[in-house]
Short mmCIF file of C-alpha atoms in Angstrom, two decimals:
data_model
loop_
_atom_site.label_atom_id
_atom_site.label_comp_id
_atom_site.label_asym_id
_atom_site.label_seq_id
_atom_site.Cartn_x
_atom_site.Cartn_y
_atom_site.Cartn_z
CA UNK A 1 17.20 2.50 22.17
CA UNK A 2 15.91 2.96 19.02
CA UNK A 3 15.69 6.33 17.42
CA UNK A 4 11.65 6.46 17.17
CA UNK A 5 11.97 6.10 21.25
CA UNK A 6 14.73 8.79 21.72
CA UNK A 7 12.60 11.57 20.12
CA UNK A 8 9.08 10.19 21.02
CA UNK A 9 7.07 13.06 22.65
CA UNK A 10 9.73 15.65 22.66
CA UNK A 11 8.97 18.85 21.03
CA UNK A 12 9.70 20.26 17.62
CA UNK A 13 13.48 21.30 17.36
CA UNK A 14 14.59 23.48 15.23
CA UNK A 15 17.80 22.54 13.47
CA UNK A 16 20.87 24.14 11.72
CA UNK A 17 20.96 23.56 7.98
CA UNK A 18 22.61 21.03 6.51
CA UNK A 19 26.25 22.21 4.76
CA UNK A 20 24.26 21.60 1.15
CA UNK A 21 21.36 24.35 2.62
CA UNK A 22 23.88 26.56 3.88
CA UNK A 23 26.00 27.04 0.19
CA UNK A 24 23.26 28.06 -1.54
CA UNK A 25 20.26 31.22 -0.78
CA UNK A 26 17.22 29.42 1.14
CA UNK A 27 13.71 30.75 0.04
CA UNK A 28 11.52 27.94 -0.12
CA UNK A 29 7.95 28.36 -1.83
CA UNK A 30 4.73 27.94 0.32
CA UNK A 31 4.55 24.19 -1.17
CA UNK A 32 7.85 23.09 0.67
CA UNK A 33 7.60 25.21 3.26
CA UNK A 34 7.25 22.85 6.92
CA UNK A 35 3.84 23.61 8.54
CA UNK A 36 3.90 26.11 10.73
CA UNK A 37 1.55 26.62 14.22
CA UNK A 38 1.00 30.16 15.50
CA UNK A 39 0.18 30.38 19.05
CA UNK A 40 -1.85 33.43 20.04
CA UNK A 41 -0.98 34.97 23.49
CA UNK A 42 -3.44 36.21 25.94
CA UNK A 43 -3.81 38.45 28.83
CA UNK A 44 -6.88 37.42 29.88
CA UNK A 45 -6.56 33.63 30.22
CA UNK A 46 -3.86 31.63 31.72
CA UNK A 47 -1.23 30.05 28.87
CA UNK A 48 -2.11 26.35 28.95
CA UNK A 49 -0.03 23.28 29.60
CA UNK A 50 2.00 22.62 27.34
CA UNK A 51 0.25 19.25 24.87
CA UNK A 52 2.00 15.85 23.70
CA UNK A 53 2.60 15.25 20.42
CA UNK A 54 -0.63 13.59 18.93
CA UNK A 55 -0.29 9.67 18.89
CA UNK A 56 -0.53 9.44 15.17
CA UNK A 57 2.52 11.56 15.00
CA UNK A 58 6.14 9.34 14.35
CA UNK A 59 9.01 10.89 15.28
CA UNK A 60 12.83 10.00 14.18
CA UNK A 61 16.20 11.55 14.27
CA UNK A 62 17.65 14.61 11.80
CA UNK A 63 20.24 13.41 9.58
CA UNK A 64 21.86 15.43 6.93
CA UNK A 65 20.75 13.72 4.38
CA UNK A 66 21.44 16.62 1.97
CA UNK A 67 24.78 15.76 2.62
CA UNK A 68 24.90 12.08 1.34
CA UNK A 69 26.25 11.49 -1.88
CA UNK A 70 23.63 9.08 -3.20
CA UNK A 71 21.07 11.82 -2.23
CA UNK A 72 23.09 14.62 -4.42
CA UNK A 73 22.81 12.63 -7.06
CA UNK A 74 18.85 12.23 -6.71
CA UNK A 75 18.76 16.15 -5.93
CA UNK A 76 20.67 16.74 -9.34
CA UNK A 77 18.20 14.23 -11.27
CA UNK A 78 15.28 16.33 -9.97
CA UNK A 79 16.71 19.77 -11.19
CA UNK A 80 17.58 17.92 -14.33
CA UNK A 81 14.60 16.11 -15.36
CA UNK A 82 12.01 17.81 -13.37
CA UNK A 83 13.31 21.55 -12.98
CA UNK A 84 13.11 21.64 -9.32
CA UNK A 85 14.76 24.05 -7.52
CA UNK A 86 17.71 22.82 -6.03
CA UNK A 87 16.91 25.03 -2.61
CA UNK A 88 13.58 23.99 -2.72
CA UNK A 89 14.70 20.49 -2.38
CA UNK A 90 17.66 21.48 0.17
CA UNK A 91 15.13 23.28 2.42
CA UNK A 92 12.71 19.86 2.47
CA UNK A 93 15.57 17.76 3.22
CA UNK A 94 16.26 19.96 6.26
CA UNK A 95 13.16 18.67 7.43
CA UNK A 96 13.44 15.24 6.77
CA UNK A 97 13.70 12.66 9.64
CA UNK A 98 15.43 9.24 9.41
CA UNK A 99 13.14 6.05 11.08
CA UNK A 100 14.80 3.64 12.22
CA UNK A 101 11.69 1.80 13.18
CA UNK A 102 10.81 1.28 9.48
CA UNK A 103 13.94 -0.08 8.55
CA UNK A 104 13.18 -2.62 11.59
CA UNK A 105 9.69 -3.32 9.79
CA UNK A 106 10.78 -3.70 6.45
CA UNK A 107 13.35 -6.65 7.26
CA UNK A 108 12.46 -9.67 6.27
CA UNK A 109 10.80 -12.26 8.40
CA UNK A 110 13.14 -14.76 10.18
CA UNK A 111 13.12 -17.57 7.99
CA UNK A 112 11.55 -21.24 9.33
CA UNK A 113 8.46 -20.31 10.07
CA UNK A 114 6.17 -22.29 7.33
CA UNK A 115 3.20 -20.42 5.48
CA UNK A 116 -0.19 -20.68 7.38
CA UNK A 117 -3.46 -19.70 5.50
CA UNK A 118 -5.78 -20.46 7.99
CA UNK A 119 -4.08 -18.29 10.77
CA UNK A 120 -3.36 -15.62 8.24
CA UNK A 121 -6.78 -15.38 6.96
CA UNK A 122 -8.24 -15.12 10.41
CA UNK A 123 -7.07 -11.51 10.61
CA UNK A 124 -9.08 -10.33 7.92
CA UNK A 125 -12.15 -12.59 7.61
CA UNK A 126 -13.26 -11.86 10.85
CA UNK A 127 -16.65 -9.96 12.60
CA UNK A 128 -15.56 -6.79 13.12
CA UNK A 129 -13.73 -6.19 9.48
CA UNK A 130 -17.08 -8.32 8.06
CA UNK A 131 -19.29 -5.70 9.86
CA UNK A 132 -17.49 -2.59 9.01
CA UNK A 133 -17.52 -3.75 5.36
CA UNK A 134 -21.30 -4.04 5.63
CA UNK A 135 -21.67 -0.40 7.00
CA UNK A 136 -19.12 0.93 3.87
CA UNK A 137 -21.05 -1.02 1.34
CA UNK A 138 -24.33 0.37 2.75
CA UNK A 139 -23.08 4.28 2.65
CA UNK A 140 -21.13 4.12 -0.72
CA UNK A 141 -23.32 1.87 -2.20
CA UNK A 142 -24.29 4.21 -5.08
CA UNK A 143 -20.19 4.67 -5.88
CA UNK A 144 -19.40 1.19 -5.89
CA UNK A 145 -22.64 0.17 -8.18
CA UNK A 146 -20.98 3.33 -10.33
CA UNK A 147 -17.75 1.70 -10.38
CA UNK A 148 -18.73 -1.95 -10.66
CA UNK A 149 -20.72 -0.31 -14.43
CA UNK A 150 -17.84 1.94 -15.04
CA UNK A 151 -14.91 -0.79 -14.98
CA UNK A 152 -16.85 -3.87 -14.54
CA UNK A 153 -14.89 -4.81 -10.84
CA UNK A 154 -17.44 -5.95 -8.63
CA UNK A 155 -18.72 -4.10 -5.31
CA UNK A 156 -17.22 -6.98 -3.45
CA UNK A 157 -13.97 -7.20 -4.48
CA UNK A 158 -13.22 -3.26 -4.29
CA UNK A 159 -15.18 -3.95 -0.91
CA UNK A 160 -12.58 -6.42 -0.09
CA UNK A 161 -9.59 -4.53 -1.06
CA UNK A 162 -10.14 -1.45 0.97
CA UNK A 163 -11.47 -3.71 4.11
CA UNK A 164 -8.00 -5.90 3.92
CA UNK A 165 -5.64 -2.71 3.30
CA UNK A 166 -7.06 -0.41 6.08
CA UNK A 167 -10.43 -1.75 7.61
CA UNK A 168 -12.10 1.17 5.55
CA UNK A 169 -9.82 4.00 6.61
CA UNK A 170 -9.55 3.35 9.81
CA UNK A 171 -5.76 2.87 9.91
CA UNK A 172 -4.41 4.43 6.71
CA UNK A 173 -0.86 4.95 7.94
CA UNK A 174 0.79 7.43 10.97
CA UNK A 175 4.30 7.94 9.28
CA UNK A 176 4.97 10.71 7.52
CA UNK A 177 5.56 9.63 3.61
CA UNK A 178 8.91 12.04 3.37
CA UNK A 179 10.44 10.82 5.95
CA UNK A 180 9.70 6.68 5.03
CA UNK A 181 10.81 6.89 1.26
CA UNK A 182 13.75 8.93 2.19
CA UNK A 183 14.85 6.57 4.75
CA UNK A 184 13.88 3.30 2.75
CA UNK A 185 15.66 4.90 -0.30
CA UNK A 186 18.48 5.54 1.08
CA UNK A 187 19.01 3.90 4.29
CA UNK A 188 17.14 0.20 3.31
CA UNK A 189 18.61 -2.87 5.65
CA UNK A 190 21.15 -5.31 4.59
CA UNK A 191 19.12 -8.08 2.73
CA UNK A 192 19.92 -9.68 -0.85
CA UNK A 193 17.15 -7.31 -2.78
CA UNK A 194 18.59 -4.35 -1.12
CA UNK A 195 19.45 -2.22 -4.38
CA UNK A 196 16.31 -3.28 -5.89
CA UNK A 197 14.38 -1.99 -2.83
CA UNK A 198 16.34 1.12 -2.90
CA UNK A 199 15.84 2.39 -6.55
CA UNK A 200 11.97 0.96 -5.92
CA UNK A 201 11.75 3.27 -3.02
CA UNK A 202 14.10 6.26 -4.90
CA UNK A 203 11.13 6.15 -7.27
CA UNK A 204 8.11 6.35 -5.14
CA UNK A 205 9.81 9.39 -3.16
CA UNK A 206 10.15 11.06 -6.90
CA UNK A 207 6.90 10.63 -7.23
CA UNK A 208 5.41 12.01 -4.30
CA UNK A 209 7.55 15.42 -4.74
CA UNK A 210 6.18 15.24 -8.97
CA UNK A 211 2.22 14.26 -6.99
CA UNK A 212 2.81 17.40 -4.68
CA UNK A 213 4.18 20.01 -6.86
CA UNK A 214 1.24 19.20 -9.03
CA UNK A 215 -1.21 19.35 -6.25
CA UNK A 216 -0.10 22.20 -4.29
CA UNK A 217 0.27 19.56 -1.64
CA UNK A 218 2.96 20.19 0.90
CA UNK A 219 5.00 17.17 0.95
CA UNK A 220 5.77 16.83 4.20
CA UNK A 221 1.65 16.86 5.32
CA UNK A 222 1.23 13.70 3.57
CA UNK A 223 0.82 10.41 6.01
CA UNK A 224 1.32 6.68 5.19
CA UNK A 225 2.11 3.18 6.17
CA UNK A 226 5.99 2.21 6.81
CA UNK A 227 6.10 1.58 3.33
CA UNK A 228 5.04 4.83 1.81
CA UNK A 229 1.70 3.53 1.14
CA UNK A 230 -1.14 6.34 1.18
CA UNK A 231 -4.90 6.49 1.96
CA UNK A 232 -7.89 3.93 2.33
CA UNK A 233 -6.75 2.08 -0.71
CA UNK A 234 -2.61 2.20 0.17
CA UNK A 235 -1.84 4.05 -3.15
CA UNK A 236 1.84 4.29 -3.25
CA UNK A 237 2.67 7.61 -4.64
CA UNK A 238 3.51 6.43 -8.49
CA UNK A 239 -0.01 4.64 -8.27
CA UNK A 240 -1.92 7.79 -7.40
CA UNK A 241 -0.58 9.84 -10.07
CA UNK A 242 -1.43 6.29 -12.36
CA UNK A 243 -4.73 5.15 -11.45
CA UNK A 244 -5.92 7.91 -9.31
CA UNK A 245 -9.54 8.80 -9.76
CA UNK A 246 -11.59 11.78 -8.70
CA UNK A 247 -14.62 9.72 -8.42
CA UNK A 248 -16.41 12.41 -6.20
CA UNK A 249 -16.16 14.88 -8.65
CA UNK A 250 -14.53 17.67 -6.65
CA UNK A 251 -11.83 18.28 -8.70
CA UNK A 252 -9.05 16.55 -6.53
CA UNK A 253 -8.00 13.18 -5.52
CA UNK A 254 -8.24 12.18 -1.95
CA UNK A 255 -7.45 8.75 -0.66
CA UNK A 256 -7.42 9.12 2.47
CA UNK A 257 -10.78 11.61 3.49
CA UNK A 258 -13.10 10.75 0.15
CA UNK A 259 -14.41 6.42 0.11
CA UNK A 260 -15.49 7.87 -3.82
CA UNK A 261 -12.08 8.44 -4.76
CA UNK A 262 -10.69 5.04 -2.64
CA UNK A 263 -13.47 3.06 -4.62
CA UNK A 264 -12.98 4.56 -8.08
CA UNK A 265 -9.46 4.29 -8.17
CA UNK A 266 -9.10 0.50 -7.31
CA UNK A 267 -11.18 0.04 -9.52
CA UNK A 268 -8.99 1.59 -12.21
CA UNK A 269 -6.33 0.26 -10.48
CA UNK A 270 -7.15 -3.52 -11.35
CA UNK A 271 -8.60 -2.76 -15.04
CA UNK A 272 -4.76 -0.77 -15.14
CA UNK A 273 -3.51 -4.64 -14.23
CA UNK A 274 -5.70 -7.06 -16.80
CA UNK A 275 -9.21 -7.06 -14.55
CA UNK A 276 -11.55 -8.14 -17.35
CA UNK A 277 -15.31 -7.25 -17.44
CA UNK A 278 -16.69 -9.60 -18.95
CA UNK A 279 -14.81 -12.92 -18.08
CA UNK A 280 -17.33 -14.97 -17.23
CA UNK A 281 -17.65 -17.44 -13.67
CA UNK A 282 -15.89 -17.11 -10.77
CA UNK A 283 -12.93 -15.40 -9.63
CA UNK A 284 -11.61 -18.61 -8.14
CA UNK A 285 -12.64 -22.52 -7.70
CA UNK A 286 -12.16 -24.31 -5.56
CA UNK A 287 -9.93 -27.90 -6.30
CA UNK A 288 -8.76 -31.32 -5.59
CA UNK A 289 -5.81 -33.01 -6.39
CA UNK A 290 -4.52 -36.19 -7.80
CA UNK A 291 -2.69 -38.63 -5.51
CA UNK A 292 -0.21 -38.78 -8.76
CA UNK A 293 0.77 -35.54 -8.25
CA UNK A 294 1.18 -34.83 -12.13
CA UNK A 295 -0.14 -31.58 -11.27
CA UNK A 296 2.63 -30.55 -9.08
CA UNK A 297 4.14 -28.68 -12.65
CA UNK A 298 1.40 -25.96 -12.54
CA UNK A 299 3.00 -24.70 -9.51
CA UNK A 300 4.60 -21.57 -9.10
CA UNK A 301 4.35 -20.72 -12.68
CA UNK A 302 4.01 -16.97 -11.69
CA UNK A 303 1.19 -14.32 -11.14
CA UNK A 304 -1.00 -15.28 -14.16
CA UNK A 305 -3.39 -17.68 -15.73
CA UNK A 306 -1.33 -19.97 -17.98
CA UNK A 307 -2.86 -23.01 -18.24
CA UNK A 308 -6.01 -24.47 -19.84
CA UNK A 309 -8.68 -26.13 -18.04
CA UNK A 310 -8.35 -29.52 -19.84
CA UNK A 311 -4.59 -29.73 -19.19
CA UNK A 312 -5.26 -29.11 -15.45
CA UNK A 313 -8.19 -31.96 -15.50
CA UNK A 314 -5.33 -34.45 -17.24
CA UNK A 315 -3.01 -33.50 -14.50
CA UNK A 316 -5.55 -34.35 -11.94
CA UNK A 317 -7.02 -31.02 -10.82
CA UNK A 318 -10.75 -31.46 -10.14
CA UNK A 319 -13.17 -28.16 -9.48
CA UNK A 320 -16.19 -28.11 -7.72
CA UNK A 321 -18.14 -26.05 -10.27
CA UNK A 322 -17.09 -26.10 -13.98
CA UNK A 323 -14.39 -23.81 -15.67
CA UNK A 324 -15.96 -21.59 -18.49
CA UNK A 325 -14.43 -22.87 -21.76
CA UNK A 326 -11.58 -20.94 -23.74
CA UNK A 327 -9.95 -19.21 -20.69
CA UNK A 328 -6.85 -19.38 -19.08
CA UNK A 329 -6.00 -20.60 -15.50
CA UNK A 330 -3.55 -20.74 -12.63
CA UNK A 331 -3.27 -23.15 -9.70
CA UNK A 332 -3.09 -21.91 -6.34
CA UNK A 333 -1.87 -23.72 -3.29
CA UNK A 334 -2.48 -22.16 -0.19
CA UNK A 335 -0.34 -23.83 2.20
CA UNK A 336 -1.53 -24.53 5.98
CA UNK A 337 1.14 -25.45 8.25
CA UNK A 338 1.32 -29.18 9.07
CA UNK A 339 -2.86 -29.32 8.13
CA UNK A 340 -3.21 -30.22 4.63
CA UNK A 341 -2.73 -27.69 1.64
CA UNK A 342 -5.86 -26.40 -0.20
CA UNK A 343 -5.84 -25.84 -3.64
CA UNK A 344 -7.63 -23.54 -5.82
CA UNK A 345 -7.83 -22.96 -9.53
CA UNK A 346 -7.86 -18.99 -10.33
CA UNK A 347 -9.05 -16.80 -13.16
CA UNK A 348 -7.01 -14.03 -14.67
CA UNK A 349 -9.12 -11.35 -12.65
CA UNK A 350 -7.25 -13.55 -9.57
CA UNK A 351 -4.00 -12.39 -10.80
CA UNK A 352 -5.31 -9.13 -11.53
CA UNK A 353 -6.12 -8.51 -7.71
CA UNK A 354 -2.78 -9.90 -7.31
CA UNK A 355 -1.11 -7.08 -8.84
CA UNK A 356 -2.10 -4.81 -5.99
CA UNK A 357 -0.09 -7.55 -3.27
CA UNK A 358 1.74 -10.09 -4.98
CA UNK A 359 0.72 -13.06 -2.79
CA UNK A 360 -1.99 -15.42 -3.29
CA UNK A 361 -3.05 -15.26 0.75
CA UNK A 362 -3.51 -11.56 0.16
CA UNK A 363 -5.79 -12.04 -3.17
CA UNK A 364 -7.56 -14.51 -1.51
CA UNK A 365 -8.04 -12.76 1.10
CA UNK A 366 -9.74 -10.16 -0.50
CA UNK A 367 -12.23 -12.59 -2.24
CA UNK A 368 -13.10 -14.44 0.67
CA UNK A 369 -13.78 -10.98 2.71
CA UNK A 370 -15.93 -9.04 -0.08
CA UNK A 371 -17.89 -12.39 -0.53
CA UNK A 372 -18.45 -12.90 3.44
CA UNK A 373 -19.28 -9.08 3.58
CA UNK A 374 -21.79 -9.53 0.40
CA UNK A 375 -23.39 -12.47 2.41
CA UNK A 376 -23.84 -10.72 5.22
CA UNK A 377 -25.15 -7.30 3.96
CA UNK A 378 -27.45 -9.80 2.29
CA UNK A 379 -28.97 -11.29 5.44
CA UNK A 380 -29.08 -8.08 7.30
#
């Protein structure tokens, strides 16, 4: 049984303090302090039944993490670098729950099973993400025309981004972000990137304590994916204190309740990662290959345009439209199971979307989405 389905639905439990909690004087400020519910009593109406946890709520089990050594050490590089308070931190890891279901979700795939863009794209180029899109375009049109001038990313592709990460907010992540980056940081599965992962995740959870001290924001309010990964646009937590924009004007950053804010700060996020204004054509072409399969060496050559368009037309690569002159490009391969490959030659703002998921399905993706949502906002 796996520790999600232990404490599923069972209610809050109070806990002793970890040994780390107990050696030093507890007085946690109001922006560590756990959320509290008061429950008013009275005479004249019956107490009601008792309520489930909400369904968006993820439960795990209390470890001590405070007592870990590796956690210690990231305690004493908060005090040290950022000046926290060492039973401020003590207090908020007395809250903290270990998940095992995200270590189950962030293992890696069983290998064998061979990339598929067809079925993969089907989950996101489909009606009811196409017709949601159409409805988010229509209400925020005036921030994503303010965006597309501002930065020069189209409507579509921000469009696309938000409708591939979360389907326009509506599922923006039910775990709670302390609890994921502490477990991921310091509990990550066996698997050959494992330290990598760790000090990737170790990061993210330093910034989300740096994001909430500076916000006011109690830490452990804030909900994500199973990777950390906050709001409409999955910011992780180092991106939102990047590339975070109060597009609304309110004087705060919201993610997850304000589509301004989500739309601005993709926006930023791609210019942050080599989106160019004013490169000219397409974001992508589409290609034939060569039966001589000379072109085979402009594979895999990484997440950026590298090649120029008359070496790829000696190696066999043939577009359907013409390149613009005096630019870069990459070729793509999108691989389909036992049906033939397709192949695509991509722009720099290709890698620059990219940046955000580093997999050509996902960039594509996004194009292919914000361009069938365009179309169809068109028509309507």
């Amino acid at each position: 049984m796996t520790f999600a389905k232990r404490f599923r639905n069972k209610p809050f439990i109070t806990l002793l303090l970890s040994a780390l909690v107990a050696a030093t004087s507890l007085c946690p400020p109001e922006a560590f302090a756990a959320p509290q519910k008061t429950v008013k009593k009275s005479k004249a109406k019956p107490a009601k039944k008792a309520v489930a946890a909400p369904s968006d709520y993820y439960t795990g089990e209390f470890v001590n993490f405070g007592q870990w050594k590796e956690v210690q050490a990231f305690v004493d590089d908060m005090v040290s670098k950022h000046g926290f308070a060492r039973t401020e931190l003590a207090a908020l890891l007395s809250n903290v729950r270990y998940l095992d279901s995200v270590v189950q979700l962030v293992k890696p795939a069983p290998p064998g099973k061979p990339k598929n863009w067809t079925v993969y794209s089907s989950r996101f180029i489909e009606p009811i993400r196409i017709n949601a899109g159409v409805r988010f375009w229509n209400d925020n049109a005036e921030a994503l025309a303010r965006a597309e001038a501002l930065y020069g990313v189209p409507a579509e592709i921000l469009v696309g981004i938000i409708g591939v990460e979360t389907i326009y907010g509506r599922d923006t992540g039910r775990f709670r972000v302390v609890d994921t980056l502490t477990t991921l940081a310091f509990a990550y599965p066996v698997a050959p990137n494992r330290d990598a992962r760790m000090a990737f995740f170790r990061d993210e959870l330093e910034a989300t304590l740096l994001y909430a001290r500076q916000t006011g924001t109690d830490p452990l309010s804030l909900q994500g994916s199973f990777a950390g990964a906050v709001g409409m646009p999955q910011f992780m937590p180092s991106n939102i204190v990047k590339y975070g924009v109060d597009f609304d004007g309110d004087g705060r950053i919201d993610l997850k309740n304000s589509p301004a804010d989500a739309i601005g700060s993709v926006a930023a996020f791609l210019v942050g990662h080599g989106w160019q204004r004013d490169q000219p054509g397409a974001v992508v072409y589409h290609a034939t290959v060569s039966p001589s399969r000379a072109w085979e060496q402009y594979l895999n050559l990484g997440l950026e345009a590298k090649i120029r368009p008359e070496d790829l037309t000696t190696a066999g690569v043939v577009t359907t439209s013409s390149l613009p002159p005096g630019m870069l490009y990459g070729l793509v391969d999108l691989q389909n199971g036992s049906e033939p490959t397709e192949y695509w030659v991509a722009s720099n703002n290709f890698f620059a979307i990219t940046q955000y998921n580093r997999s050509y399905f996902y960039a594509m993706s996004v194009v292919e989405l914000g361009r069938a949502v365009r179309i169809t906002r068109a028509g309507s």
